[in-house]
PDB file of C-alpha atoms in Angstrom:
ATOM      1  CA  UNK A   1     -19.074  28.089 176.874  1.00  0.00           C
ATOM      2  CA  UNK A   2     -16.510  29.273 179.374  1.00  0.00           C
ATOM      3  CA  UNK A   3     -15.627  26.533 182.177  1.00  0.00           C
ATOM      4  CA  UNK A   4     -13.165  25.562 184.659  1.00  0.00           C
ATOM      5  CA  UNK A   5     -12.786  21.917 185.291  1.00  0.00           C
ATOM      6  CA  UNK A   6     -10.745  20.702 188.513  1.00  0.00           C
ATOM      7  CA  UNK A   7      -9.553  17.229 189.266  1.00  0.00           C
ATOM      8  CA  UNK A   8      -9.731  15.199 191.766  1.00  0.00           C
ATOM      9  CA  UNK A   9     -12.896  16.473 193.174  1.00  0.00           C
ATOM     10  CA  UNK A  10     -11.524  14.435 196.333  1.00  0.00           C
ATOM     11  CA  UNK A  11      -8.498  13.541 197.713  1.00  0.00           C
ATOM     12  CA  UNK A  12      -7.469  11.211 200.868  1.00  0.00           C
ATOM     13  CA  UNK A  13      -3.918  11.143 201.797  1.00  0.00           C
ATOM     14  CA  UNK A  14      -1.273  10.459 204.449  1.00  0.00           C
ATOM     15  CA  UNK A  15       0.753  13.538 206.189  1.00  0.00           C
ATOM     16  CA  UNK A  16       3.751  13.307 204.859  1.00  0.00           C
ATOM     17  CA  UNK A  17       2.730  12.479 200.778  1.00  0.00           C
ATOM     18  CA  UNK A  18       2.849  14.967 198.065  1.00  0.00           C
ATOM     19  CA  UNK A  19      -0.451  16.248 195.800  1.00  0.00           C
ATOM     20  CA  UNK A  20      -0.999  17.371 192.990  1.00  0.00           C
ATOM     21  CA  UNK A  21      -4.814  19.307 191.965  1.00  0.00           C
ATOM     22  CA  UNK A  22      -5.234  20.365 188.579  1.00  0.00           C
ATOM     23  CA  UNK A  23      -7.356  23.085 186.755  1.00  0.00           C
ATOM     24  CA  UNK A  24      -8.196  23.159 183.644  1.00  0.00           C
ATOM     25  CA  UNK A  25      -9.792  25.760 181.664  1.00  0.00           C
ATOM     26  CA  UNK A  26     -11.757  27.177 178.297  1.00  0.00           C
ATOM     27  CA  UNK A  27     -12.322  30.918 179.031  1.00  0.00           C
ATOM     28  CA  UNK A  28     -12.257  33.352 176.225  1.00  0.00           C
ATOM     29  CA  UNK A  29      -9.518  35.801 176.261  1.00  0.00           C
ATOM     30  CA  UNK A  30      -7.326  34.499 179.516  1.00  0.00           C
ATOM     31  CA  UNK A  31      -5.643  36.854 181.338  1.00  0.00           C
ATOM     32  CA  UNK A  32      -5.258  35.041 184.996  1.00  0.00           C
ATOM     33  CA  UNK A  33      -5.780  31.779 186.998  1.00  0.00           C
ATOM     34  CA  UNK A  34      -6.239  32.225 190.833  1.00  0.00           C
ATOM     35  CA  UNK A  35      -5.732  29.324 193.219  1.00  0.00           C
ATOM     36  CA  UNK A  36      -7.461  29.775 196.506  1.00  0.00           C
ATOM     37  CA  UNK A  37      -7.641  27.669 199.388  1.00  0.00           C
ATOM     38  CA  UNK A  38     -10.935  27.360 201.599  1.00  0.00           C
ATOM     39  CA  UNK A  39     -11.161  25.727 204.881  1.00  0.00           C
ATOM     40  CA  UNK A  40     -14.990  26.082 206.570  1.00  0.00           C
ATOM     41  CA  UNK A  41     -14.722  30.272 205.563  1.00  0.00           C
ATOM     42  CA  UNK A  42     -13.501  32.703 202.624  1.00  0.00           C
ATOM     43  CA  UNK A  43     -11.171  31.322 200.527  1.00  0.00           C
ATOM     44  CA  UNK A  44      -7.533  32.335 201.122  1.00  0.00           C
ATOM     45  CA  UNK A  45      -5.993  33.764 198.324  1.00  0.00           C
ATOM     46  CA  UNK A  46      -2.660  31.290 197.072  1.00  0.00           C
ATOM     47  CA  UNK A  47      -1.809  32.229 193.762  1.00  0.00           C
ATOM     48  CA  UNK A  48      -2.054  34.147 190.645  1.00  0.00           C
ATOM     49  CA  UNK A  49      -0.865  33.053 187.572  1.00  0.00           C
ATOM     50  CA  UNK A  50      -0.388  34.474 184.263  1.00  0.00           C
ATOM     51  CA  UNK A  51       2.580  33.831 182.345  1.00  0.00           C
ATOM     52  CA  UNK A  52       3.247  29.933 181.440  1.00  0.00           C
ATOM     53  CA  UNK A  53       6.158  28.065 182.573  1.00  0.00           C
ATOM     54  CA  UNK A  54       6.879  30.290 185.509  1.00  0.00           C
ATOM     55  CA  UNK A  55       6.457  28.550 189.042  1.00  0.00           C
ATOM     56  CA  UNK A  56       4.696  30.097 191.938  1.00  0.00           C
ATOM     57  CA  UNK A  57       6.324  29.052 195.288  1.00  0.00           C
ATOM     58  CA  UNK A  58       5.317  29.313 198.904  1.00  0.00           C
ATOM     59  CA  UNK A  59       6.898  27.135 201.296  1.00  0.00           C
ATOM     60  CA  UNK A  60       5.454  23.616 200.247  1.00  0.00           C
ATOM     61  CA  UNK A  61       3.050  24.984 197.834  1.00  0.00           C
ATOM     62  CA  UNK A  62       3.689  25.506 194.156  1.00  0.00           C
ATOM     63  CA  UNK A  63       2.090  26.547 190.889  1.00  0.00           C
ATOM     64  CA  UNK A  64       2.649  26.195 187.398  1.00  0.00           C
ATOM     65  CA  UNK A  65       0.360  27.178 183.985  1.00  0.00           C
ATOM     66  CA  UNK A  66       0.613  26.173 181.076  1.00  0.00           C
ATOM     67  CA  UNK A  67      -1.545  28.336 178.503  1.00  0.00           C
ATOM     68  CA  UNK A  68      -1.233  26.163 175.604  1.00  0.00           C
ATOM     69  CA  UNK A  69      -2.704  23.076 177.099  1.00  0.00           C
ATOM     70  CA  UNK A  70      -4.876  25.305 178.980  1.00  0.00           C
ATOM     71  CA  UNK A  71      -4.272  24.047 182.534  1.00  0.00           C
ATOM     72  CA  UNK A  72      -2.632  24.431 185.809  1.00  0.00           C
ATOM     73  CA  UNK A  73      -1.328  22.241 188.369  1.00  0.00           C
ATOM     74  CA  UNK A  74      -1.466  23.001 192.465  1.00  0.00           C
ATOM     75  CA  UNK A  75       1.619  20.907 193.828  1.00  0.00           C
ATOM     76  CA  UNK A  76       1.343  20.276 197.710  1.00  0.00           C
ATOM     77  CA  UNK A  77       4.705  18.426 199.356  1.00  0.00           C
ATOM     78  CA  UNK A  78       5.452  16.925 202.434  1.00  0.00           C
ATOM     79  CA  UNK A  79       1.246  17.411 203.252  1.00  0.00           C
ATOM     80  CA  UNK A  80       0.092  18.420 207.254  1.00  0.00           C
ATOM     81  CA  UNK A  81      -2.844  18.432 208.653  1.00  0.00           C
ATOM     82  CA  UNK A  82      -3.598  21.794 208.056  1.00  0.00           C
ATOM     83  CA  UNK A  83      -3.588  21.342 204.150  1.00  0.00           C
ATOM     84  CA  UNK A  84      -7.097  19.724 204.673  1.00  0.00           C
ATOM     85  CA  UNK A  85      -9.155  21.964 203.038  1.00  0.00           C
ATOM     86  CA  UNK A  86     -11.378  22.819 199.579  1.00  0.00           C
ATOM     87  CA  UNK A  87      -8.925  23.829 196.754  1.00  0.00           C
ATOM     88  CA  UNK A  88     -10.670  26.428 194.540  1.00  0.00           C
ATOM     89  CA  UNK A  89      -9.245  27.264 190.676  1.00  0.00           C
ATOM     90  CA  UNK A  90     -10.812  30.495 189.216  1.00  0.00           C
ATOM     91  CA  UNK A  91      -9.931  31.845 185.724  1.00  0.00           C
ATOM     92  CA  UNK A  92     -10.453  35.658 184.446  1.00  0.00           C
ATOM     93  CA  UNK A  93     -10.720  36.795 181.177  1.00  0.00           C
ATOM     94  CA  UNK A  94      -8.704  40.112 179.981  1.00  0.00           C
ATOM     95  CA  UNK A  95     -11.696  42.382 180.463  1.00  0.00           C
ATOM     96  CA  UNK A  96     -14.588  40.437 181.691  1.00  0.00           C
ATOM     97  CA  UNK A  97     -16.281  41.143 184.748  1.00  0.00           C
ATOM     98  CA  UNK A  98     -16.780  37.758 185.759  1.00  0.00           C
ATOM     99  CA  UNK A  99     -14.181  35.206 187.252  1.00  0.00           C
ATOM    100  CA  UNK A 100     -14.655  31.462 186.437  1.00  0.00           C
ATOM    101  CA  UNK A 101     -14.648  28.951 188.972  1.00  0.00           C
ATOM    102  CA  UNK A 102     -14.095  25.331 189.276  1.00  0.00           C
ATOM    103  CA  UNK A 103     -16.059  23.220 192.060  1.00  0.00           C
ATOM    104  CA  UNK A 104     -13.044  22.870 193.787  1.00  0.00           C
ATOM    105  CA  UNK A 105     -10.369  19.544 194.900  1.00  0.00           C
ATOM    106  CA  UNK A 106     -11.548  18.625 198.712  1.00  0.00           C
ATOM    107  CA  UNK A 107      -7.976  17.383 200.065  1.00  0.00           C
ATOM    108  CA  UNK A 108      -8.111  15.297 203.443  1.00  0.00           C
ATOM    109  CA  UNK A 109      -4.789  14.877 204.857  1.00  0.00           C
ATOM    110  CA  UNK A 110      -5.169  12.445 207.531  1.00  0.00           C
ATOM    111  CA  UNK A 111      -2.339  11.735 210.310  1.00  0.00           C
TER     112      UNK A 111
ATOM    113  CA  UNK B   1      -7.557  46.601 207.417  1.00  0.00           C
ATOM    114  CA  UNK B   2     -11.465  45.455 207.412  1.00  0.00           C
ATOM    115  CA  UNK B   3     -11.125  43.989 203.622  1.00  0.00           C
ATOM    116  CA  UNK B   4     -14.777  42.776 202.733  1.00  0.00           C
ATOM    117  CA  UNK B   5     -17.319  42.462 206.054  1.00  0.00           C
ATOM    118  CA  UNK B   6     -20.524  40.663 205.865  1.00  0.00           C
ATOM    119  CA  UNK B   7     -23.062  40.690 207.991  1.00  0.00           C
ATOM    120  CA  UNK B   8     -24.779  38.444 209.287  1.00  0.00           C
ATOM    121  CA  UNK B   9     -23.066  35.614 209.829  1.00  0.00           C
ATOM    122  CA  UNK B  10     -25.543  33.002 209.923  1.00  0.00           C
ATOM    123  CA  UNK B  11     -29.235  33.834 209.243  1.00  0.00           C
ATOM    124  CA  UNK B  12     -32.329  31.316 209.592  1.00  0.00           C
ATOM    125  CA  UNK B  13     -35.721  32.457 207.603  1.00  0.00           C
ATOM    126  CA  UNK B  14     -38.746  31.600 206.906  1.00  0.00           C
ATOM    127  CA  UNK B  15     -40.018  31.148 203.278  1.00  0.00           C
ATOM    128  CA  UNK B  16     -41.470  33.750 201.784  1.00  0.00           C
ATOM    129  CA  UNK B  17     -39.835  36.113 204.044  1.00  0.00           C
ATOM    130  CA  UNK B  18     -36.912  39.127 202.768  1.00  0.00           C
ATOM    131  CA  UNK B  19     -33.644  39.993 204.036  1.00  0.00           C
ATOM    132  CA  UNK B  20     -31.153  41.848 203.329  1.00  0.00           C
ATOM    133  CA  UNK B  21     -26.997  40.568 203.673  1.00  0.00           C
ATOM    134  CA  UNK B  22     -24.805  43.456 203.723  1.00  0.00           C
ATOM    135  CA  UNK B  23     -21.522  43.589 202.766  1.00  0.00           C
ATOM    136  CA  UNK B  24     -18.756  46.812 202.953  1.00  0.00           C
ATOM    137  CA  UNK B  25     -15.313  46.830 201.448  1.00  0.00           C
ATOM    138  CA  UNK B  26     -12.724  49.362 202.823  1.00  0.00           C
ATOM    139  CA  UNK B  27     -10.314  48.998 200.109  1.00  0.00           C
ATOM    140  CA  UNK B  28     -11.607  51.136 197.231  1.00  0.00           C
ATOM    141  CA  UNK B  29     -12.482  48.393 194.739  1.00  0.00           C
ATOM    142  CA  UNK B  30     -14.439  49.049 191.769  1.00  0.00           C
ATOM    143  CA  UNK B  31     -15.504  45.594 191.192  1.00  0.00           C
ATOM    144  CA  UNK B  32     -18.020  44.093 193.554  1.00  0.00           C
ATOM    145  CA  UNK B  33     -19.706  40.774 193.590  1.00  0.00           C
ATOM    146  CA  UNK B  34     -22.014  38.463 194.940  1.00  0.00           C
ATOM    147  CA  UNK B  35     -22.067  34.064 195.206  1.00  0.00           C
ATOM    148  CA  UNK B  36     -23.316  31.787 196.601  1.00  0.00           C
ATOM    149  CA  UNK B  37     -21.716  28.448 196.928  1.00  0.00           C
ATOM    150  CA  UNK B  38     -23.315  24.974 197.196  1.00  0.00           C
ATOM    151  CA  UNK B  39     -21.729  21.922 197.787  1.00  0.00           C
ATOM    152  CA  UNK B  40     -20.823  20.215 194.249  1.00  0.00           C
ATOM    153  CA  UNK B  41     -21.637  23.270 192.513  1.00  0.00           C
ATOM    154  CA  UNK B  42     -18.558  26.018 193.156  1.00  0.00           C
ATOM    155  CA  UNK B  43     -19.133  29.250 193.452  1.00  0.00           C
ATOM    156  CA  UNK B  44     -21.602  30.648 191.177  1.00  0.00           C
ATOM    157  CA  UNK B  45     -22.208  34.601 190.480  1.00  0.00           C
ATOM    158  CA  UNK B  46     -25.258  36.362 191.568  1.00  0.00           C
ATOM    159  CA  UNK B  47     -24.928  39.642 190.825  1.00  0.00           C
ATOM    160  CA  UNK B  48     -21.871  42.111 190.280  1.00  0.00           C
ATOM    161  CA  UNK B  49     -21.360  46.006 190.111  1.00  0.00           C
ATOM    162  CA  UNK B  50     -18.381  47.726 188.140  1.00  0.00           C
ATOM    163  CA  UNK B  51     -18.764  50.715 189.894  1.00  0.00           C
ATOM    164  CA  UNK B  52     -21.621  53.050 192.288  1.00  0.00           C
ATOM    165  CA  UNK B  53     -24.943  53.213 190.276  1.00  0.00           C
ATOM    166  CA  UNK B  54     -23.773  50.338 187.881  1.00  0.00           C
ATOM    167  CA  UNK B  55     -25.361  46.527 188.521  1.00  0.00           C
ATOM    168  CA  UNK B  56     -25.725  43.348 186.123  1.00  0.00           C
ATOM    169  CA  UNK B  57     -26.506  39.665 186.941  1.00  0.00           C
ATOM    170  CA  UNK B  58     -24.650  37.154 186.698  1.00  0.00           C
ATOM    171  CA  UNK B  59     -25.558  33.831 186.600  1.00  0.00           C
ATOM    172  CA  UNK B  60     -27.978  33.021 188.826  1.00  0.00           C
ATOM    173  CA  UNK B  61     -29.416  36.413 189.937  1.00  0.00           C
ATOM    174  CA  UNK B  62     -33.305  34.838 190.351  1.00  0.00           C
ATOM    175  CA  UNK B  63     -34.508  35.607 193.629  1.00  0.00           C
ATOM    176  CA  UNK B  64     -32.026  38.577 194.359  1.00  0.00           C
ATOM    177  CA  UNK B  65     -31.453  42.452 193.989  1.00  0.00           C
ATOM    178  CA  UNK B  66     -28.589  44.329 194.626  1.00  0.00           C
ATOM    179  CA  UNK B  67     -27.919  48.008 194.557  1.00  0.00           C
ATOM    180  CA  UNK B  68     -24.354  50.083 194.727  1.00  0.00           C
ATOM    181  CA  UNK B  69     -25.394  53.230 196.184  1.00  0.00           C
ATOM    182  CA  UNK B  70     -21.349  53.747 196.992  1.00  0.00           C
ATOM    183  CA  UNK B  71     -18.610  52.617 196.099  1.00  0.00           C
ATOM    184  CA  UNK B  72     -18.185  50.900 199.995  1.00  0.00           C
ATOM    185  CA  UNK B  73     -21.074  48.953 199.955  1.00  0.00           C
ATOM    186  CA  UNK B  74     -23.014  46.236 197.768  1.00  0.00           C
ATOM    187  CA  UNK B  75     -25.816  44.670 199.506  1.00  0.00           C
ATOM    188  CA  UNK B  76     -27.988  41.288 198.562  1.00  0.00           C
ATOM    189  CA  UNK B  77     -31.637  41.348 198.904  1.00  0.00           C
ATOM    190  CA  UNK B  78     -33.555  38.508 199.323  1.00  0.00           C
ATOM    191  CA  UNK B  79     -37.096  39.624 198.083  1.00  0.00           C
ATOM    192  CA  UNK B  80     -38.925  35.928 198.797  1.00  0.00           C
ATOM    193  CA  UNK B  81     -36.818  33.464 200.711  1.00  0.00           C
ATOM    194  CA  UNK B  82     -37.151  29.872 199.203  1.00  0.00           C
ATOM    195  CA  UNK B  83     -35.610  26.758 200.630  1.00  0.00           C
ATOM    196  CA  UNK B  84     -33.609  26.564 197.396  1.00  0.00           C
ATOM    197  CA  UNK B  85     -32.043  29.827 198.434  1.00  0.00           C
ATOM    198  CA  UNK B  86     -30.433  28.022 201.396  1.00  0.00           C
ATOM    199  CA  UNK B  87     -26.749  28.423 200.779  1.00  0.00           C
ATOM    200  CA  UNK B  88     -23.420  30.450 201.739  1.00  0.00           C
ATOM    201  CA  UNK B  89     -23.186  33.630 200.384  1.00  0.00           C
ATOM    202  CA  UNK B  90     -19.751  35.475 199.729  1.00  0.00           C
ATOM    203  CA  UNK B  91     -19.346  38.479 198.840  1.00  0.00           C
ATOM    204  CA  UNK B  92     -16.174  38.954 197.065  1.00  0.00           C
ATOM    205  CA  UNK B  93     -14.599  42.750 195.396  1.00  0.00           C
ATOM    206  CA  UNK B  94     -11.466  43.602 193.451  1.00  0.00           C
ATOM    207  CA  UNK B  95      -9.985  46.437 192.428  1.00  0.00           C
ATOM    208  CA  UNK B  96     -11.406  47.041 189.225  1.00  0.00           C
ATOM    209  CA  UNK B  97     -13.085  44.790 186.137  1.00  0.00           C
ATOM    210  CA  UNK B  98      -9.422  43.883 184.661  1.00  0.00           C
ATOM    211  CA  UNK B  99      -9.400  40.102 185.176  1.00  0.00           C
ATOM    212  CA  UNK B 100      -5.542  40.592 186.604  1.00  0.00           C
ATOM    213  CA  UNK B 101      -6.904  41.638 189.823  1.00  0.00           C
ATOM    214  CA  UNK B 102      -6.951  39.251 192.998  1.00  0.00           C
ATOM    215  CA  UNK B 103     -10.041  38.805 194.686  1.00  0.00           C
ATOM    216  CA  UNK B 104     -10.751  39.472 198.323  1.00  0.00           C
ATOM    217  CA  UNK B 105     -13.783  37.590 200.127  1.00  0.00           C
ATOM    218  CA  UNK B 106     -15.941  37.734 202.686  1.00  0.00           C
ATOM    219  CA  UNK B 107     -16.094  35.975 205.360  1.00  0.00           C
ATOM    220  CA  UNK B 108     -19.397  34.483 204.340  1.00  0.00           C
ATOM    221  CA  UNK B 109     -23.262  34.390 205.451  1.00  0.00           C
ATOM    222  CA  UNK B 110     -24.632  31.026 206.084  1.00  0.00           C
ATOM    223  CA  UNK B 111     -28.470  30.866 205.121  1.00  0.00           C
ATOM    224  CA  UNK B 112     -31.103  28.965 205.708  1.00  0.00           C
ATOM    225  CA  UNK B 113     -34.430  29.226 204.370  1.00  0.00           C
ATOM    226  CA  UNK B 114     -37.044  26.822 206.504  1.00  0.00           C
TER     227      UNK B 114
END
């Protein structure tokens, strides 16, 4: 059965600290992982990933997958207030029409 | 750019009543989905369309129909409301079936069902 598995499912932290969320997977036939971010609306759209071993990077987020141990780590540094927010992890297969999600990483980043 | 629009925003209903959520994409996407998302549980599929005239469920379609009469729009009927339909609903669409594709949201329909 196909299924995406993140971790923490909750997170308190100071500004200031670093994260880390991970995602891991079992889907049939990967082609991409997605990191989204959600705050109270439609998830944002973060990162795609598809090749392992090649970081995303935007500002003080970054991504990395690794397809033989079948996960993927969200790296948040120097957190703000703003970063408060569900963290969402959905994996497509090659030609499936369905995207798997996780149930998300709630991260609380308090002042 | 409009990207996906929902409407309505927030809708209250009485059980056993139907609705309809609508939702239009401007982008030319082939793909088209439904979820609904419920705290604990992630977003889970309703329904999804490859393409006009082309529908499947996904996995929980119970309770819903959906019809792709263009390629623009994909909307979510409620036949029956239930209380256990009370959720938020996104509707999501990419450019085609090809899991390589990002995925563009709504901005989501809160529900209740009283």
């Amino acid at each position: 059965e196909d299924k995406v598995v993140q971790s923490p499912l909750s997170l308190v932290v100071h500004e200031g600290d670093t994260v880390t969320l991970n995602c891991s997977y079992e889907v049939t036939n990967f082609r991409s992982l997605l990191w989204y971010k959600q705050e109270k609306k439609a998830p944002t759209f973060l990162f795609m990933l598809t090749s392992s071993g090649i970081e995303k990077k935007s500002g003080r987020l970054s991504s990395i997958l690794d397809k033989k141990e079948l996960f993927s780590i969200l790296n948040i540094t120097a957190t703000q207030t703003g970063d408060s927010a569900i963290y969402l992890c959905a994996v497509g297969p090659n030609t499936g029409n369905q995207f798997y999600f996780g149930t998300g990483t709630s991260l609380t980043v308090i002042p | 750019n409009a990207g996906v629009t929902q409407t309505p925003k927030f809708q209250v209903l009485k059980t056993g009543q139907s609705m309809t959520l609508q939702c239009a994409q401007d982008m030319n996407h082939e793909y088209m989905s439904w979820y609904r998302q419920d705290p604990g549980m992630g977003l889970r599929l309703i329904h999804y369309s490859v393409g006009a005239g082309i529908t499947d469920q996904g996995e929980v379609p119970n309770g819903y129909n959906v019809s792709r009469s263009t390629t623009e729009d994909f909307p979510l009927r409620l036949l029956s409301a239930a209380p256990s339909q009370t959720s938020v609903y996104f509707c999501a669409s990419r450019l085609t079936r090809w899991g390589g594709n990002t995925i563009y949201f709504g901005e989501g329909s809160w529900l209740t069902v009283v």
